[in-house]
Short mmCIF file of C-alpha atoms in Angstrom, two decimals:
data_model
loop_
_atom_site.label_atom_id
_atom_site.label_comp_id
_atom_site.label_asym_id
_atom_site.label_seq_id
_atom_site.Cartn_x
_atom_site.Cartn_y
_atom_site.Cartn_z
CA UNK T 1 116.61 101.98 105.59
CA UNK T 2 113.17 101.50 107.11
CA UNK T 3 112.33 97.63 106.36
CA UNK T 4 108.01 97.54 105.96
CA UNK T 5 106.24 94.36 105.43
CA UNK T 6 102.63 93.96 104.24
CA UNK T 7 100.49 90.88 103.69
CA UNK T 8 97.33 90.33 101.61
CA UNK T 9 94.90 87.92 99.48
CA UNK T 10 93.05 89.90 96.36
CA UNK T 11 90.51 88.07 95.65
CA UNK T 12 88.39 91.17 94.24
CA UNK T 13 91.12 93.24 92.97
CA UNK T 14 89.97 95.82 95.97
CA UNK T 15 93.18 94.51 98.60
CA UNK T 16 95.67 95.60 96.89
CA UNK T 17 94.35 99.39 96.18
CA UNK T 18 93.94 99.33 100.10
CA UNK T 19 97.76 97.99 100.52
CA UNK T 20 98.61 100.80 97.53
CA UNK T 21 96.80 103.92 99.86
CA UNK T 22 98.45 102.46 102.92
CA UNK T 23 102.16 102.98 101.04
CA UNK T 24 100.98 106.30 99.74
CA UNK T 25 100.64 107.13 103.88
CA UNK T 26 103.72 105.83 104.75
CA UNK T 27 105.99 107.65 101.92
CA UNK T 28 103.82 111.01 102.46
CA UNK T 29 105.03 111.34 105.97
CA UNK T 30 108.33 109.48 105.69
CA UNK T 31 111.66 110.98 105.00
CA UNK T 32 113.60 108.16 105.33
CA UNK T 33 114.01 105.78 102.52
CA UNK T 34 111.53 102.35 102.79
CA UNK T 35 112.40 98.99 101.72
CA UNK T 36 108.90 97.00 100.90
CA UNK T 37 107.99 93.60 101.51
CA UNK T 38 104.86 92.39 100.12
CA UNK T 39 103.16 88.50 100.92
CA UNK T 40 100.98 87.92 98.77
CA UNK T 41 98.97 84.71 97.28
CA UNK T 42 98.65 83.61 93.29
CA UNK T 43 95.45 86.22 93.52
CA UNK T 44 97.47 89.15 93.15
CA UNK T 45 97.28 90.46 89.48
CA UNK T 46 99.82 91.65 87.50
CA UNK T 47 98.18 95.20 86.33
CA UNK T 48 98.08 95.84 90.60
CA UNK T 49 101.63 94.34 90.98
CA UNK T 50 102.69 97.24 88.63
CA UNK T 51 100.86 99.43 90.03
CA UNK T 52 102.21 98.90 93.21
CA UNK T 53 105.86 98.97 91.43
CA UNK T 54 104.93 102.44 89.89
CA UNK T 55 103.77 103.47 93.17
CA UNK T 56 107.01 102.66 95.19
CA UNK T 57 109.26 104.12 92.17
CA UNK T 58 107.16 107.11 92.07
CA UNK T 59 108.68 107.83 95.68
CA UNK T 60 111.68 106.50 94.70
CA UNK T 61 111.93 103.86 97.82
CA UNK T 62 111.78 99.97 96.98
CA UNK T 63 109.55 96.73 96.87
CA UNK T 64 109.82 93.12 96.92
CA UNK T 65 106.96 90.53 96.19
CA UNK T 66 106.78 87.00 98.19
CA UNK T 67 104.55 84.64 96.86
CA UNK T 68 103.61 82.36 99.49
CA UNK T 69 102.78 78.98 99.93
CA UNK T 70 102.20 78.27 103.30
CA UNK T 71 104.14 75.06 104.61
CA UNK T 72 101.81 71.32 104.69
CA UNK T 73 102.10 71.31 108.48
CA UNK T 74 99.89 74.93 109.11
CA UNK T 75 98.15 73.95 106.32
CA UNK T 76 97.05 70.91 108.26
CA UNK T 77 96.52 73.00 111.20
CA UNK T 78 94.28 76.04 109.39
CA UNK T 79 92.08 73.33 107.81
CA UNK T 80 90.41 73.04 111.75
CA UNK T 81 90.63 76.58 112.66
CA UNK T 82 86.83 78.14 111.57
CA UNK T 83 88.06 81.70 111.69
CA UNK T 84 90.11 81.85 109.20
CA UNK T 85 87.78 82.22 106.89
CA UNK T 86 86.72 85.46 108.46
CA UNK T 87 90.00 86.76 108.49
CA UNK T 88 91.55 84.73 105.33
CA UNK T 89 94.86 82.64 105.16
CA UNK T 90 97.12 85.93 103.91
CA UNK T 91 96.34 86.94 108.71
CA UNK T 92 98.99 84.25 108.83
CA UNK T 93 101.61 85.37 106.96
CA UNK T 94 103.13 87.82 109.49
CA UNK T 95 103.73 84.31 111.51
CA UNK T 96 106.44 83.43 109.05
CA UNK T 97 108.15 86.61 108.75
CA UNK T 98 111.65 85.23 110.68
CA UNK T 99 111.99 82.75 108.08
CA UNK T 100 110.77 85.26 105.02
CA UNK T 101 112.92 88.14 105.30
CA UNK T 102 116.35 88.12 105.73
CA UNK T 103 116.62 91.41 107.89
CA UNK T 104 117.33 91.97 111.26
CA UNK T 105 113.68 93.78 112.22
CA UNK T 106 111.18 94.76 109.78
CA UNK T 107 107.62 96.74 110.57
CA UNK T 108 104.54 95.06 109.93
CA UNK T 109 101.14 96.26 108.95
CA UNK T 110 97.75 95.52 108.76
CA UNK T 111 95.85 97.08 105.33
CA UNK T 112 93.39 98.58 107.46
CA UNK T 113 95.50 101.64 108.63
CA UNK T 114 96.95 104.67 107.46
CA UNK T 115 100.12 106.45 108.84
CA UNK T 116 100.00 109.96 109.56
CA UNK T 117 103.56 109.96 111.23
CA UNK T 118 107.10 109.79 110.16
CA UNK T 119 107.40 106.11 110.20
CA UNK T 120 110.73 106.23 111.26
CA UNK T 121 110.22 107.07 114.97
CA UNK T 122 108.74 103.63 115.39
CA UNK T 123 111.68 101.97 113.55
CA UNK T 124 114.24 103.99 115.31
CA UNK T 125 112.76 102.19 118.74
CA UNK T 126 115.17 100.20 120.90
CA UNK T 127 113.65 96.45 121.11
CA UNK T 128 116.84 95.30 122.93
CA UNK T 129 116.64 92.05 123.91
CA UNK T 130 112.47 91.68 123.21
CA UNK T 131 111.09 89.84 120.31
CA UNK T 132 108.46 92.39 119.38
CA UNK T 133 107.41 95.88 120.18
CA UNK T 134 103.49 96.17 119.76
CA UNK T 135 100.42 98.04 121.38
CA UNK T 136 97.95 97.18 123.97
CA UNK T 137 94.59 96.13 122.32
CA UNK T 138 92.22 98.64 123.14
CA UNK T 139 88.97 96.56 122.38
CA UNK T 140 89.98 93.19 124.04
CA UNK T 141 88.05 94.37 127.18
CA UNK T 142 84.73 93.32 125.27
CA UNK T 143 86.36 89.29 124.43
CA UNK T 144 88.47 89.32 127.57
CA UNK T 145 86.60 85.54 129.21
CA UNK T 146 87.76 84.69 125.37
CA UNK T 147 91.21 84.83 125.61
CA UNK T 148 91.28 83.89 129.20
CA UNK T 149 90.44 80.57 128.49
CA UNK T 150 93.75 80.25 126.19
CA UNK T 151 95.92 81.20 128.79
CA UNK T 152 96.02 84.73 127.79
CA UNK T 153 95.86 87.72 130.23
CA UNK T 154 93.77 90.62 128.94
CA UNK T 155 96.14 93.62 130.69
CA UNK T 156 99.27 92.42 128.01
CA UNK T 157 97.42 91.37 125.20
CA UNK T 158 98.46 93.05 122.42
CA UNK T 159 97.17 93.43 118.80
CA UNK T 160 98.95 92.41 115.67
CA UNK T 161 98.04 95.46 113.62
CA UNK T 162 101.22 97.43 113.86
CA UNK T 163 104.18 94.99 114.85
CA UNK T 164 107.77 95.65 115.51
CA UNK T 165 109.61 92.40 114.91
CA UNK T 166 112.62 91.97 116.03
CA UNK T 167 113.29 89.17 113.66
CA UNK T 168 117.29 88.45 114.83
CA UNK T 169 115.40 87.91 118.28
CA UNK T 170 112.48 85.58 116.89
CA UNK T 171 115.46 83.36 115.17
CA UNK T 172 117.62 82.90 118.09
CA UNK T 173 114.38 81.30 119.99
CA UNK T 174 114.62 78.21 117.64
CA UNK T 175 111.28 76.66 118.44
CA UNK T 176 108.80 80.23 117.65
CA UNK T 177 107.58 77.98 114.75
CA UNK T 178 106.66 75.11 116.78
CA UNK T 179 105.24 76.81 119.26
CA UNK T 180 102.90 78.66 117.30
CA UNK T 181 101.82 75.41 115.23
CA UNK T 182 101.00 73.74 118.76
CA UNK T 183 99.08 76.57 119.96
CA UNK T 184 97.26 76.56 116.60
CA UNK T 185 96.28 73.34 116.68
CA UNK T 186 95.41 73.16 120.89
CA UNK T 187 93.06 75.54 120.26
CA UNK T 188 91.24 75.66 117.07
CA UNK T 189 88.40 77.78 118.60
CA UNK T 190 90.45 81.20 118.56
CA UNK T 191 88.59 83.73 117.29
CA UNK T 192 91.86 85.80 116.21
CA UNK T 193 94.35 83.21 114.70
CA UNK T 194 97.31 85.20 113.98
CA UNK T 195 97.36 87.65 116.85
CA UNK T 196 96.25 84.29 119.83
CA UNK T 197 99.30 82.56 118.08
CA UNK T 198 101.66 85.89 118.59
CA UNK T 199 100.60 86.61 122.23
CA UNK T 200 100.96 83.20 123.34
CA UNK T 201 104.52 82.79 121.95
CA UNK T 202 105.76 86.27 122.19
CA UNK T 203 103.73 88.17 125.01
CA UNK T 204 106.24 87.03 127.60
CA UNK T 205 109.22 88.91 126.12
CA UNK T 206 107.70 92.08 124.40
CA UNK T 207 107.96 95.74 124.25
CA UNK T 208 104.29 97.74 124.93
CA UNK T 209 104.37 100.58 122.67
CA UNK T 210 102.67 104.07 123.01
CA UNK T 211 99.26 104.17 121.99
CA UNK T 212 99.33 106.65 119.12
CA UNK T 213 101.36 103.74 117.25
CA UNK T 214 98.33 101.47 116.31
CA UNK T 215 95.59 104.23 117.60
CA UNK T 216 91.81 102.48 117.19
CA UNK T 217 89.70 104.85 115.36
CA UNK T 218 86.50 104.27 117.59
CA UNK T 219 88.83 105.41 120.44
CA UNK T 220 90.34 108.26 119.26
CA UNK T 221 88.25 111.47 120.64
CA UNK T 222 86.94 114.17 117.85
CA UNK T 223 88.66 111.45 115.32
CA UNK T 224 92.19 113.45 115.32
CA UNK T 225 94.13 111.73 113.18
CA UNK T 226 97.55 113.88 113.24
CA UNK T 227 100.39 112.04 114.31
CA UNK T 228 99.11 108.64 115.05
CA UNK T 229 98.97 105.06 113.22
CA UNK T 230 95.27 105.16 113.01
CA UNK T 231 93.93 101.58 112.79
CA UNK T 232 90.28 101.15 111.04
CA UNK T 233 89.87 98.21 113.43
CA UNK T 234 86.03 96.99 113.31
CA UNK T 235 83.34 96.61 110.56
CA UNK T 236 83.74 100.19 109.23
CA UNK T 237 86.57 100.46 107.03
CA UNK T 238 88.86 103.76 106.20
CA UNK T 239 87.79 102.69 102.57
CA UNK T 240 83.97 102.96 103.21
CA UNK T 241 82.30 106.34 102.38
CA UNK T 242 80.50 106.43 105.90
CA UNK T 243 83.61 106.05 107.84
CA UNK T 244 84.81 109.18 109.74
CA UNK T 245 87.66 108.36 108.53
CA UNK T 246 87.20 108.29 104.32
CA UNK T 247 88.31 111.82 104.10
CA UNK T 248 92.30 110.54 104.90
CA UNK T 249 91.85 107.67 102.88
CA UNK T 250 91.02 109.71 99.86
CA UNK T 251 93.83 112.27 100.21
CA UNK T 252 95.90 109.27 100.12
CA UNK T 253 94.35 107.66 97.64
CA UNK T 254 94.43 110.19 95.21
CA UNK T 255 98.13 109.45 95.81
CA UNK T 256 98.37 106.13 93.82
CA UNK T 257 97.87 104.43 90.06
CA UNK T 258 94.27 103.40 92.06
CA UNK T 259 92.88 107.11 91.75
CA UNK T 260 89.54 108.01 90.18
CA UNK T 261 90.53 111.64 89.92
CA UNK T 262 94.06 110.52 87.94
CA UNK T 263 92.14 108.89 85.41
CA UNK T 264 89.67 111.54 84.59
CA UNK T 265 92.88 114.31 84.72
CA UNK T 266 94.23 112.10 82.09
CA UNK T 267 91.09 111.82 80.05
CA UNK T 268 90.52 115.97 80.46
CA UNK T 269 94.52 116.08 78.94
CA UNK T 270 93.15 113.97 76.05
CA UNK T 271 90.46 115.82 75.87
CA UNK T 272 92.57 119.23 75.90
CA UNK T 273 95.40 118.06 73.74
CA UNK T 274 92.50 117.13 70.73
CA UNK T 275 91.09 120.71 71.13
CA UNK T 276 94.29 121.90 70.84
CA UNK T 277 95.10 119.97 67.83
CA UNK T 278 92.01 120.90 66.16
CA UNK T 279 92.14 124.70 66.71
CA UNK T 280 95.65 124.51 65.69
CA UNK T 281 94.50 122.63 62.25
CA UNK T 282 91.61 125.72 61.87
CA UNK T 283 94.45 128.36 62.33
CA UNK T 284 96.36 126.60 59.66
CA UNK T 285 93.64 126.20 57.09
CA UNK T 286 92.72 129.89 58.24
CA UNK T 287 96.24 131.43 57.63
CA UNK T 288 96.29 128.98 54.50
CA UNK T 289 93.49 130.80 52.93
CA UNK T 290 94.26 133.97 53.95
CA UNK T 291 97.16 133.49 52.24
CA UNK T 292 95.87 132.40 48.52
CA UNK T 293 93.64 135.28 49.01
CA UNK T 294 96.06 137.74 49.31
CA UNK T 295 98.27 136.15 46.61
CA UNK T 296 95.22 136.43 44.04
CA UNK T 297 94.85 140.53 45.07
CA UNK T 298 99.09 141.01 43.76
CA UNK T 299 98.58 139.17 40.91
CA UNK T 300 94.97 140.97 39.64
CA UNK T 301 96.84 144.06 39.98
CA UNK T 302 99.69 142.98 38.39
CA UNK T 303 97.30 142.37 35.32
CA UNK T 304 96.04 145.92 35.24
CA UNK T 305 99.39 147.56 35.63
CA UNK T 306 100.78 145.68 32.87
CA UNK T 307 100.93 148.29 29.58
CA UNK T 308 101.58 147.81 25.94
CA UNK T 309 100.54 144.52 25.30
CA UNK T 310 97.43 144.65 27.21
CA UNK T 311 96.24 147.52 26.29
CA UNK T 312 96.96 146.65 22.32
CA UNK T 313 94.76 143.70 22.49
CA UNK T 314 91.84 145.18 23.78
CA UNK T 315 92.10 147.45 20.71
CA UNK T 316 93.07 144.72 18.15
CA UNK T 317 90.20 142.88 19.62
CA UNK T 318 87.64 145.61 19.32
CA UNK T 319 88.43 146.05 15.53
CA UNK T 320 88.17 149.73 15.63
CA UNK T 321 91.62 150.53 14.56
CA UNK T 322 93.17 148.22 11.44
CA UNK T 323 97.02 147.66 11.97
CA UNK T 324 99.14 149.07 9.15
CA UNK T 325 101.80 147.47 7.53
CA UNK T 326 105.52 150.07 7.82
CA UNK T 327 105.49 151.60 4.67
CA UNK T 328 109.60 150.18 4.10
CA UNK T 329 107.96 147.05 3.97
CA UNK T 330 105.19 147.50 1.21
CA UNK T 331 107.64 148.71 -1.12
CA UNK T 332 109.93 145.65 -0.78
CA UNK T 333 107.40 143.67 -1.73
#
């Protein structure tokens, strides 16, 4: 079973429709059955928790909700690092994932990319004895004298989009958390929290990845998305209508409890089902009359064919003819 972890704050309700289309990509292309870990804040709602529920069920794979509160100590440390607010606290989550899940290695993703590839070739690769299996960043060219200056080295730096953890690995090096609180709090400059914090403790011990695993969108040529991790890294969003890619995210979209077009197919049943119940109630009333119409025609012509009685009124009533008493009866009296 493929273990998947996402991680997210909803502060507009928005997140969690992004997390939703980045399932509906995963169990579209995935065979294998998916296990679902989602970290999430007290800003997830409970109508998008059920929708995400539905979602998973739908596909008939499985998901777990973590409600995190991040420990005093990073706490402490986040309060003096300025970029978080760019990126928000929920970038720091995949830091704690060794002491979250209890799994041996889990996949981690960022809600800014869509998989259009059997997830399971990534989770079938051998980590061995390496803590992580990630991909080269293909836009730290443009920061490199950045992460220089935190003892990084631009030609191994690797982004924390699409992770590989082996978690089993992370555990046995007892002091990962301790490490990445110190680097946290040595240099609260970093312009990429999370991801400075992972390279620094992990980037001596971890497996480089083909690129079509976390694929940057602004580097793929004639945007072919077919068979890759694509990864809406950068201001333009897979969720934003100008994006070259919008056109997946839709398709996926229309995938999940989130979709426009599933609410107006359910308001055109509604809207089918009354006209049906209404033409049904005309055919009834219809039939109903035709009915009492054809029950009035038997009975007038039962009238007419009627003799004897019938006609012998109409002549008592006309007073043409006077009855006459039998003759046996006038003499007995």
């Amino acid at each position: 079973m493929i273990q998947l972890a996402l991680a997210l704050q909803d502060k507009d309700g928005r997140y969690a429709e992004h997390a939703g289309v980045v399932l509906a990509s995963v169990f579209n292309n995935t065979a294998s059955p998916v296990n679902v870990h989602i970290l999430h804040d007290e800003t997830l709602t409970d109508e998008n928790k059920q929708k995400l529920l539905q979602l998973t069920a739908r596909y008939k794979h499985t998901i777990n909700f973590y409600p995190i509160v991040l420990p005093e100590e990073m706490l402490q440390v986040m309060a003096a690092v300025n970029s978080i607010n760019i990126w928000t606290p929920a970038c720091m989550y995949r830091l704690l994932l060794p002491a979250l899940v209890e799994v041996e290695k889990i996949i981690y993703l960022d809600c800014d990319v869509l998989v259009n590839m059997d997830l399971a070739e990534l989770w079938n690769t051998d980590l061995q004895h390496h803590y992580l299996g990630a991909v080269w960043d293909q836009g730290i060219r443009e920061v490199a004298h950045v992460i220089h200056d935190k003892g990084l080295n631009p030609d191994l730096y690797f982004n924390s989009g699409v992770v590989l953890f082996s978690l089993n690995n992370i555990r046995s090096h007892v002091t990962w958390y301790q490490e990445t609180i110190n680097f946290l709090r040595n240099y609260p400059d970093s312009t990429m929290p999370d991801q400075d914090a992972l390279n620094a403790v992990f980037g001596g011990n971890y497996l480089p990845l083909d690129l079509h695993y976390n694929f940057f969108n602004l580097t793929i040529p004639d945007h072919n998305y077919s068979s890759k991790i694509v990864h809406f890294a950068g201001p333009v969003k897979s969720w934003d209508q100008e994006s070259p890619g919008w056109g997946l995210y839709r398709k996926y979209l229309r995938l999940t409890p989130w979709s426009p077009f599933r609410a107006i197919r359910k308001r055109r049943k509604r809207k089918v089902r009354y006209v049906n119940l209404r033409l049904k109630r005309i055919r009834k009333l219809k039939l109903r009359a035709k009915r009492r119409a054809r029950a009035h025609v038997i009975f007038s012509k039962l009238r007419v064919a009627r003799p004897g009685k019938s006609r012998r009124h109409h002549v008592m009533k006309s007073g043409k003819v006077r009855l006459l008493r039998p003759s046996g009866i006038r003499k007995l009296l």
